[in-house]
Amino acid sequence: MRRAVVIGATGQIGRPVVHALVRDGWEVTAASRAGGRDETWPQEVRAVRLDREDDAALAAAVGDGCDLVVDVVAYGAAHARQLTALAGRVGSAVVISTVSVYDDGTGRGFDTMGKPGGCPEFPVPIPETQPTVPPGDATYSTGKAALERELLSANDRLPATLLRPGAIHGPYSPLPRELYFVKRNLEGRRRRVLAHGGESLFHPAAARNIAELVRLAAERPGSRVLNACDHESPTVAEIGAAIDAVMGVETETVLLDGPEPSPCVGRSPWSVPLPVVCDMSAAERELGYRPVLSYAESLPETVDWLTRRVSDADWQEAFPLLAKIYPELFDYAAEDAWFASR
C-alpha cells in the first residue's frame, strides 16, 4: 500500500486531505503539533505528534520509503530545506503555498494593498506565470515565495507540487471570513453596508477542493505550481446573499460606489478594490481537476460550524487571527452612527 504523511493534519486543509487520500487507497500518517485526530477519520489513520521545527522528529515521522509528503504548514526556505533533505526517502511532495505570492509586475501585491497607490492590478484571471514577490522572510508573502523558490530549485531531487489557494473557506478555519455575515445574522443585524458596490472579488478556495487537488497531484508527481481555487468566484454581495439563504434571513444591503468610509464601515474580509481571480485552467489540464463542491454547496457546513463556535465564546477569543487582521469587523456602533448620519 502507498504510504503518505500529512503534516498539519488537524488543520482546516489537513482534515479533508487525510480523508481524500484514505479514500484513494493511501495508508496515511496524520502528523500535527498535538497529535490529535479528527473524529471522522477511519481507525486505520495513524496520528502522531510532531514539532514542525524539529528536523529529527520530522525525519522519524516520515521514515523510509514514504511515497508522499503533504505539507500544509510549510513556510519559508528553512521548511523547504527540511523537505528536500528527505529526498531519496520520499517519492514526491505536495505543499500548500498562497496566491499572496503574486506581484502585479510593478512591485505591488498583497503586502502593499493597504498603502496609498499600493493596490495591485492583476490580470483577470491570474495565471501561474504571473510574477511573484521576491523571496525573503519579511512577510507571509515573501516567506511563501522563498518556500516555492527553494522547492522548485530541487526538482531533480524531490518532485513537488505547490498549490496556491485563494480565500480558503470551510470548517476549522483560523480566518473564517464568512463570520462577517454569520455573526451579524445571528445577532439580528438586518442591515449592512458593503464598499465597492459589493462587487469585490477575492477568489475563494474550499478546503475540500484543495484536498481534491492534493489527491490528484499525488497521482501525478511532478515539479509544478498550480492555483488552487473553486470553480467560481462570487462577489462579496453574492456571498452575503448565499449565507442569508442558508440561515433563512433577509438582509438589506447598502452598496457604496467607492471605498469604505472608514475601516469600521463597509469593509469586509473580501474587500478589494480590484479583482483577485485565479486561472484554474492549468490544474484542469495537468491534473484533470474538477471541484468536488461549489461555494454555495460548502456553506451549510461552514455556517453550522461557525454558529457552534461563537454560541458560547467571544469571537475574538475563538478566532484571534481574524481579530488581529480585522479588529474593527463588528464595530456596530460605528455602523449605526454612519447609517444615522445619512
Short mmCIF file of C-alpha atoms in Angstrom, two decimals:
data_model
loop_
_atom_site.label_atom_id
_atom_site.label_comp_id
_atom_site.label_asym_id
_atom_site.label_seq_id
_atom_site.Cartn_x
_atom_site.Cartn_y
_atom_site.Cartn_z
CA MET A 1 0.00 0.00 0.00
CA ARG A 2 1.24 3.50 -0.81
CA ARG A 3 2.20 5.49 2.28
CA ALA A 4 1.58 9.19 2.83
CA VAL A 5 2.44 11.58 5.66
CA VAL A 6 0.31 14.71 6.12
CA ILE A 7 1.99 17.49 8.11
CA GLY A 8 -0.56 19.78 9.76
CA ALA A 9 -3.23 17.12 9.53
CA THR A 10 -5.67 18.51 12.09
CA GLY A 11 -5.99 21.93 10.47
CA GLN A 12 -8.58 23.25 8.07
CA ILE A 13 -6.91 21.78 4.97
CA GLY A 14 -5.27 18.77 6.59
CA ARG A 15 -8.50 17.14 7.74
CA PRO A 16 -10.10 16.78 4.29
CA VAL A 17 -6.69 15.91 2.77
CA VAL A 18 -6.46 12.88 5.07
CA HIS A 19 -9.98 11.84 4.05
CA ALA A 20 -9.24 12.25 0.33
CA LEU A 21 -6.04 10.20 0.48
CA VAL A 22 -7.61 7.41 2.54
CA ARG A 23 -10.49 7.16 0.06
CA ASP A 24 -7.90 6.84 -2.69
CA GLY A 25 -6.23 3.87 -1.01
CA TRP A 26 -3.32 5.57 0.76
CA GLU A 27 -2.01 4.46 4.16
CA VAL A 28 -1.94 7.81 5.97
CA THR A 29 0.08 9.09 8.91
CA ALA A 30 -1.55 12.26 10.24
CA ALA A 31 1.08 14.47 11.90
CA SER A 32 0.21 17.52 13.99
CA ARG A 33 1.55 19.53 16.90
CA ALA A 34 -0.81 17.92 19.41
CA GLY A 35 -1.00 14.52 17.74
CA GLY A 36 -4.79 14.60 17.68
CA ARG A 37 -7.20 13.13 15.19
CA ASP A 38 -10.44 14.06 13.51
CA GLU A 39 -13.30 12.00 14.91
CA THR A 40 -14.46 11.21 11.37
CA TRP A 41 -11.16 9.70 10.21
CA PRO A 42 -11.10 5.94 9.74
CA GLN A 43 -9.35 4.00 12.52
CA GLU A 44 -6.53 2.98 10.20
CA VAL A 45 -5.27 6.58 10.08
CA ARG A 46 -2.19 6.78 12.32
CA ALA A 47 -2.00 10.04 14.29
CA VAL A 48 1.40 11.22 15.58
CA ARG A 49 2.65 14.27 17.48
CA LEU A 50 5.16 16.35 15.52
CA ASP A 51 7.05 19.56 16.19
CA ARG A 52 7.36 21.02 12.67
CA GLU A 53 10.63 22.76 13.62
CA ASP A 54 12.34 19.54 14.79
CA ASP A 55 14.31 18.09 11.85
CA ALA A 56 14.92 14.75 13.55
CA ALA A 57 11.28 14.36 14.57
CA LEU A 58 10.16 15.14 11.03
CA ALA A 59 12.57 12.59 9.56
CA ALA A 60 11.35 9.98 12.06
CA ALA A 61 7.70 10.64 11.24
CA VAL A 62 8.38 10.28 7.52
CA GLY A 63 10.60 7.21 7.95
CA ASP A 64 11.99 5.34 4.97
CA GLY A 65 10.14 4.53 1.78
CA CYS A 66 7.45 7.19 2.11
CA ASP A 67 5.66 7.70 -1.19
CA LEU A 68 4.16 11.11 -0.45
CA VAL A 69 4.55 14.01 1.96
CA VAL A 70 1.77 16.60 2.07
CA ASP A 71 2.89 19.72 3.93
CA VAL A 72 0.02 22.03 4.81
CA VAL A 73 2.00 24.29 7.16
CA ALA A 74 5.36 24.77 5.40
CA TYR A 75 6.65 28.32 5.37
CA GLY A 76 9.96 29.81 4.31
CA ALA A 77 13.20 28.47 2.91
CA ALA A 78 14.09 26.55 6.08
CA HIS A 79 10.98 24.36 5.84
CA ALA A 80 11.69 23.77 2.15
CA ARG A 81 15.20 22.58 3.02
CA GLN A 82 13.72 20.25 5.63
CA LEU A 83 11.68 18.62 2.88
CA THR A 84 14.46 18.47 0.28
CA ALA A 85 16.72 16.84 2.89
CA LEU A 86 14.29 13.91 2.76
CA ALA A 87 14.91 13.37 -0.98
CA GLY A 88 15.61 9.74 -1.62
CA ARG A 89 13.31 8.69 1.20
CA VAL A 90 10.21 10.43 -0.20
CA GLY A 91 8.67 9.85 -3.60
CA SER A 92 7.06 13.27 -4.02
CA ALA A 93 5.60 16.20 -2.11
CA VAL A 94 2.53 18.41 -2.30
CA VAL A 95 2.98 21.71 -0.45
CA ILE A 96 0.48 24.49 0.26
CA SER A 97 1.56 27.98 -0.80
CA THR A 98 -0.73 31.01 -1.39
CA VAL A 99 -1.97 33.43 -4.04
CA SER A 100 -0.46 36.23 -1.97
CA VAL A 101 2.92 35.49 -3.59
CA TYR A 102 1.69 37.24 -6.75
CA ASP A 103 3.04 40.63 -7.82
CA ASP A 104 1.25 42.69 -10.46
CA GLY A 105 4.54 43.33 -12.28
CA THR A 106 5.02 46.82 -10.83
CA GLY A 107 6.06 45.86 -7.31
CA ARG A 108 2.52 45.88 -5.95
CA GLY A 109 0.96 42.87 -4.27
CA PHE A 110 -0.89 41.80 -1.14
CA ASP A 111 1.76 43.38 1.07
CA THR A 112 1.20 46.82 -0.48
CA MET A 113 -2.59 46.61 -0.76
CA GLY A 114 -3.28 48.86 2.22
CA LYS A 115 -0.81 51.56 1.22
CA PRO A 116 -1.63 54.67 -0.87
CA GLY A 117 -1.36 53.69 -4.52
CA GLY A 118 -0.38 50.17 -3.50
CA CYS A 119 -3.41 48.23 -4.72
CA PRO A 120 -2.18 45.62 -7.22
CA GLU A 121 -3.77 45.43 -10.65
CA PHE A 122 -3.68 41.75 -11.52
CA PRO A 123 -4.77 40.24 -14.83
CA VAL A 124 -8.17 38.55 -14.73
CA PRO A 125 -7.72 35.69 -14.28
CA ILE A 126 -4.22 35.38 -12.78
CA PRO A 127 -2.13 32.64 -14.42
CA GLU A 128 0.63 30.79 -12.60
CA THR A 129 3.15 32.57 -14.85
CA GLN A 130 2.36 35.90 -13.16
CA PRO A 131 5.44 37.43 -11.43
CA THR A 132 5.82 36.79 -7.70
CA VAL A 133 7.22 38.88 -4.86
CA PRO A 134 10.93 38.50 -4.05
CA PRO A 135 11.66 35.63 -1.64
CA GLY A 136 12.53 36.60 1.90
CA ASP A 137 11.39 36.44 5.49
CA ALA A 138 9.87 39.90 5.97
CA THR A 139 6.23 38.97 5.35
CA TYR A 140 3.96 35.97 4.90
CA SER A 141 4.02 36.51 1.13
CA THR A 142 7.80 36.72 0.82
CA GLY A 143 8.19 33.69 3.09
CA LYS A 144 5.91 31.61 0.90
CA ALA A 145 7.80 32.84 -2.18
CA ALA A 146 11.05 31.65 -0.56
CA LEU A 147 9.42 28.27 0.12
CA GLU A 148 8.43 27.96 -3.52
CA ARG A 149 11.81 29.06 -4.85
CA GLU A 150 13.72 26.57 -2.72
CA LEU A 151 11.48 23.61 -3.53
CA LEU A 152 11.37 24.26 -7.26
CA SER A 153 15.17 24.53 -7.38
CA ALA A 154 15.35 20.97 -6.04
CA ASN A 155 13.10 19.50 -8.72
CA ASP A 156 15.78 16.97 -9.73
CA ARG A 157 15.78 15.52 -6.21
CA LEU A 158 12.20 15.89 -4.94
CA PRO A 159 9.22 16.42 -7.25
CA ALA A 160 6.98 18.94 -5.51
CA THR A 161 3.59 20.32 -6.49
CA LEU A 162 2.99 23.76 -4.98
CA LEU A 163 -0.66 24.75 -4.60
CA ARG A 164 -1.69 28.42 -4.36
CA PRO A 165 -5.13 28.76 -2.68
CA GLY A 166 -7.10 31.99 -2.54
CA ALA A 167 -9.55 32.81 0.29
CA ILE A 168 -9.72 29.41 1.99
CA HIS A 169 -13.09 28.51 3.47
CA GLY A 170 -14.68 25.66 5.37
CA PRO A 171 -14.79 24.38 8.97
CA TYR A 172 -11.77 24.64 11.30
CA SER A 173 -10.58 27.87 9.69
CA PRO A 174 -8.43 30.21 11.81
CA LEU A 175 -9.52 33.02 9.45
CA PRO A 176 -13.22 32.40 8.75
CA ARG A 177 -14.25 35.30 6.52
CA GLU A 178 -17.83 34.01 6.48
CA LEU A 179 -18.16 35.02 10.12
CA TYR A 180 -18.59 38.60 8.86
CA PHE A 181 -22.10 37.71 7.68
CA VAL A 182 -22.89 34.80 10.02
CA LYS A 183 -22.35 36.76 13.24
CA ARG A 184 -24.40 39.71 12.02
CA ASN A 185 -27.28 37.40 11.14
CA LEU A 186 -27.10 35.60 14.48
CA GLU A 187 -27.27 38.93 16.29
CA GLY A 188 -30.23 40.22 14.32
CA ARG A 189 -28.38 42.81 12.24
CA ARG A 190 -30.71 43.10 9.27
CA ARG A 191 -28.89 45.95 7.54
CA ARG A 192 -25.32 46.08 6.29
CA VAL A 193 -23.14 48.21 4.06
CA LEU A 194 -20.58 47.00 1.50
CA ALA A 195 -17.95 49.12 -0.20
CA HIS A 196 -17.01 48.94 -3.89
CA GLY A 197 -20.63 48.29 -4.85
CA GLY A 198 -20.45 44.85 -3.24
CA GLU A 199 -18.57 43.74 -6.35
CA SER A 200 -15.25 42.84 -4.69
CA LEU A 201 -13.84 39.56 -5.98
CA PHE A 202 -11.36 37.55 -3.90
CA HIS A 203 -11.30 34.02 -5.31
CA PRO A 204 -12.43 31.51 -2.65
CA ALA A 205 -10.93 28.05 -2.19
CA ALA A 206 -12.86 25.35 -0.35
CA ALA A 207 -10.63 23.18 1.83
CA ARG A 208 -12.28 20.13 0.28
CA ASN A 209 -11.45 21.36 -3.23
CA ILE A 210 -7.83 21.91 -2.17
CA ALA A 211 -7.84 18.34 -0.83
CA GLU A 212 -9.03 17.13 -4.21
CA LEU A 213 -6.11 18.90 -5.87
CA VAL A 214 -3.74 17.24 -3.38
CA ARG A 215 -5.22 13.85 -4.21
CA LEU A 216 -4.83 14.41 -7.94
CA ALA A 217 -1.26 15.75 -7.62
CA ALA A 218 -0.33 12.69 -5.56
CA GLU A 219 -1.35 10.51 -8.50
CA ARG A 220 0.76 12.58 -10.94
CA PRO A 221 4.00 13.55 -9.18
CA GLY A 222 5.93 16.44 -10.69
CA SER A 223 7.50 19.83 -10.05
CA ARG A 224 4.86 22.44 -10.75
CA VAL A 225 2.96 25.41 -9.38
CA LEU A 226 -0.83 25.44 -9.62
CA ASN A 227 -3.57 27.78 -8.50
CA ALA A 228 -5.92 26.05 -6.07
CA CYS A 229 -9.34 27.71 -6.00
CA ASP A 230 -13.03 26.99 -6.53
CA HIS A 231 -14.59 26.91 -9.97
CA GLU A 232 -16.45 30.21 -9.43
CA SER A 233 -15.58 33.48 -7.71
CA PRO A 234 -18.73 35.11 -6.29
CA THR A 235 -18.80 38.80 -5.38
CA VAL A 236 -18.92 39.75 -1.71
CA ALA A 237 -22.58 40.75 -2.14
CA GLU A 238 -23.34 37.31 -3.62
CA ILE A 239 -21.53 35.65 -0.73
CA GLY A 240 -23.66 37.60 1.75
CA ALA A 241 -26.85 36.65 -0.07
CA ALA A 242 -25.84 32.98 -0.16
CA ILE A 243 -25.16 32.96 3.60
CA ASP A 244 -28.50 34.69 4.21
CA ALA A 245 -30.20 31.93 2.23
CA VAL A 246 -28.54 29.19 4.29
CA MET A 247 -29.53 30.93 7.53
CA GLY A 248 -33.05 31.74 6.34
CA VAL A 249 -32.85 35.50 6.87
CA GLU A 250 -33.44 38.59 4.75
CA THR A 251 -30.99 41.48 4.92
CA GLU A 252 -30.96 44.96 3.43
CA THR A 253 -27.58 45.60 1.81
CA VAL A 254 -26.49 49.19 1.17
CA LEU A 255 -23.94 49.35 -1.61
CA LEU A 256 -21.34 52.12 -1.79
CA ASP A 257 -19.89 53.11 -5.15
CA GLY A 258 -16.42 53.74 -3.75
CA PRO A 259 -14.20 52.57 -0.89
CA GLU A 260 -15.35 52.11 2.68
CA PRO A 261 -15.91 55.42 4.53
CA SER A 262 -13.90 54.07 7.47
CA PRO A 263 -12.20 50.80 8.48
CA CYS A 264 -15.27 50.14 10.65
CA VAL A 265 -17.92 50.66 7.97
CA GLY A 266 -18.31 48.77 4.71
CA ARG A 267 -15.09 46.80 4.93
CA SER A 268 -15.41 43.02 4.69
CA PRO A 269 -12.70 40.33 4.64
CA TRP A 270 -13.19 40.11 0.87
CA SER A 271 -12.99 43.88 0.24
CA VAL A 272 -10.52 44.53 -2.56
CA PRO A 273 -10.83 47.49 -4.95
CA LEU A 274 -9.69 45.39 -7.91
CA PRO A 275 -10.43 41.71 -8.57
CA VAL A 276 -8.23 38.83 -7.42
CA VAL A 277 -9.40 35.91 -9.57
CA CYS A 278 -7.17 32.95 -10.41
CA ASP A 279 -6.93 30.96 -13.63
CA MET A 280 -7.71 27.30 -12.91
CA SER A 281 -7.13 26.00 -16.43
CA ALA A 282 -3.63 24.63 -15.66
CA ALA A 283 -4.97 22.44 -12.83
CA GLU A 284 -7.77 21.25 -15.09
CA ARG A 285 -5.34 20.50 -17.89
CA GLU A 286 -2.49 18.93 -15.91
CA LEU A 287 -4.44 17.09 -13.20
CA GLY A 288 -7.94 16.74 -14.61
CA TYR A 289 -9.19 18.86 -11.70
CA ARG A 290 -12.90 19.35 -11.18
CA PRO A 291 -14.17 20.90 -7.94
CA VAL A 292 -15.93 18.49 -5.62
CA LEU A 293 -18.33 21.20 -4.44
CA SER A 294 -19.33 24.77 -5.22
CA TYR A 295 -19.08 27.73 -2.87
CA ALA A 296 -22.82 27.62 -2.18
CA GLU A 297 -22.72 23.86 -1.54
CA SER A 298 -19.95 24.33 1.02
CA LEU A 299 -21.82 26.93 3.08
CA PRO A 300 -24.22 24.84 5.23
CA GLU A 301 -21.32 23.00 6.88
CA THR A 302 -19.36 26.23 7.37
CA VAL A 303 -22.31 28.16 8.77
CA ASP A 304 -23.16 25.35 11.19
CA TRP A 305 -19.57 25.16 12.43
CA LEU A 306 -19.28 28.92 12.89
CA THR A 307 -22.62 29.11 14.68
CA ARG A 308 -21.49 26.49 17.18
CA ARG A 309 -18.08 28.12 17.69
CA VAL A 310 -19.45 31.56 18.59
CA SER A 311 -22.51 30.38 20.51
CA ASP A 312 -20.59 30.26 23.79
CA ALA A 313 -17.38 32.17 23.07
CA ASP A 314 -16.31 35.70 22.22
CA TRP A 315 -15.40 35.86 18.53
CA GLN A 316 -12.02 37.43 19.27
CA GLU A 317 -11.12 34.58 21.60
CA ALA A 318 -12.45 31.96 19.19
CA PHE A 319 -10.63 33.44 16.20
CA PRO A 320 -7.61 35.50 17.35
CA LEU A 321 -6.04 35.62 13.88
CA LEU A 322 -9.22 37.04 12.35
CA ALA A 323 -9.43 39.58 15.18
CA LYS A 324 -5.81 40.61 14.67
CA ILE A 325 -6.22 41.23 10.94
CA TYR A 326 -9.73 42.72 11.13
CA PRO A 327 -10.12 44.26 14.61
CA GLU A 328 -12.99 46.55 13.50
CA LEU A 329 -15.01 43.79 11.86
CA PHE A 330 -18.00 44.11 14.19
CA ASP A 331 -17.99 47.75 15.26
CA TYR A 332 -21.77 48.05 15.28
CA ALA A 333 -21.69 51.46 16.97
CA ALA A 334 -19.71 52.92 14.09
CA GLU A 335 -22.07 51.33 11.57
CA ASP A 336 -25.15 52.65 13.36
CA ALA A 337 -23.64 56.15 13.56
CA TRP A 338 -22.91 56.06 9.84
CA PHE A 339 -26.46 54.97 9.00
CA ALA A 340 -27.85 57.69 11.28
CA SER A 341 -25.76 60.36 9.52
CA ARG A 342 -27.00 59.53 6.03
#
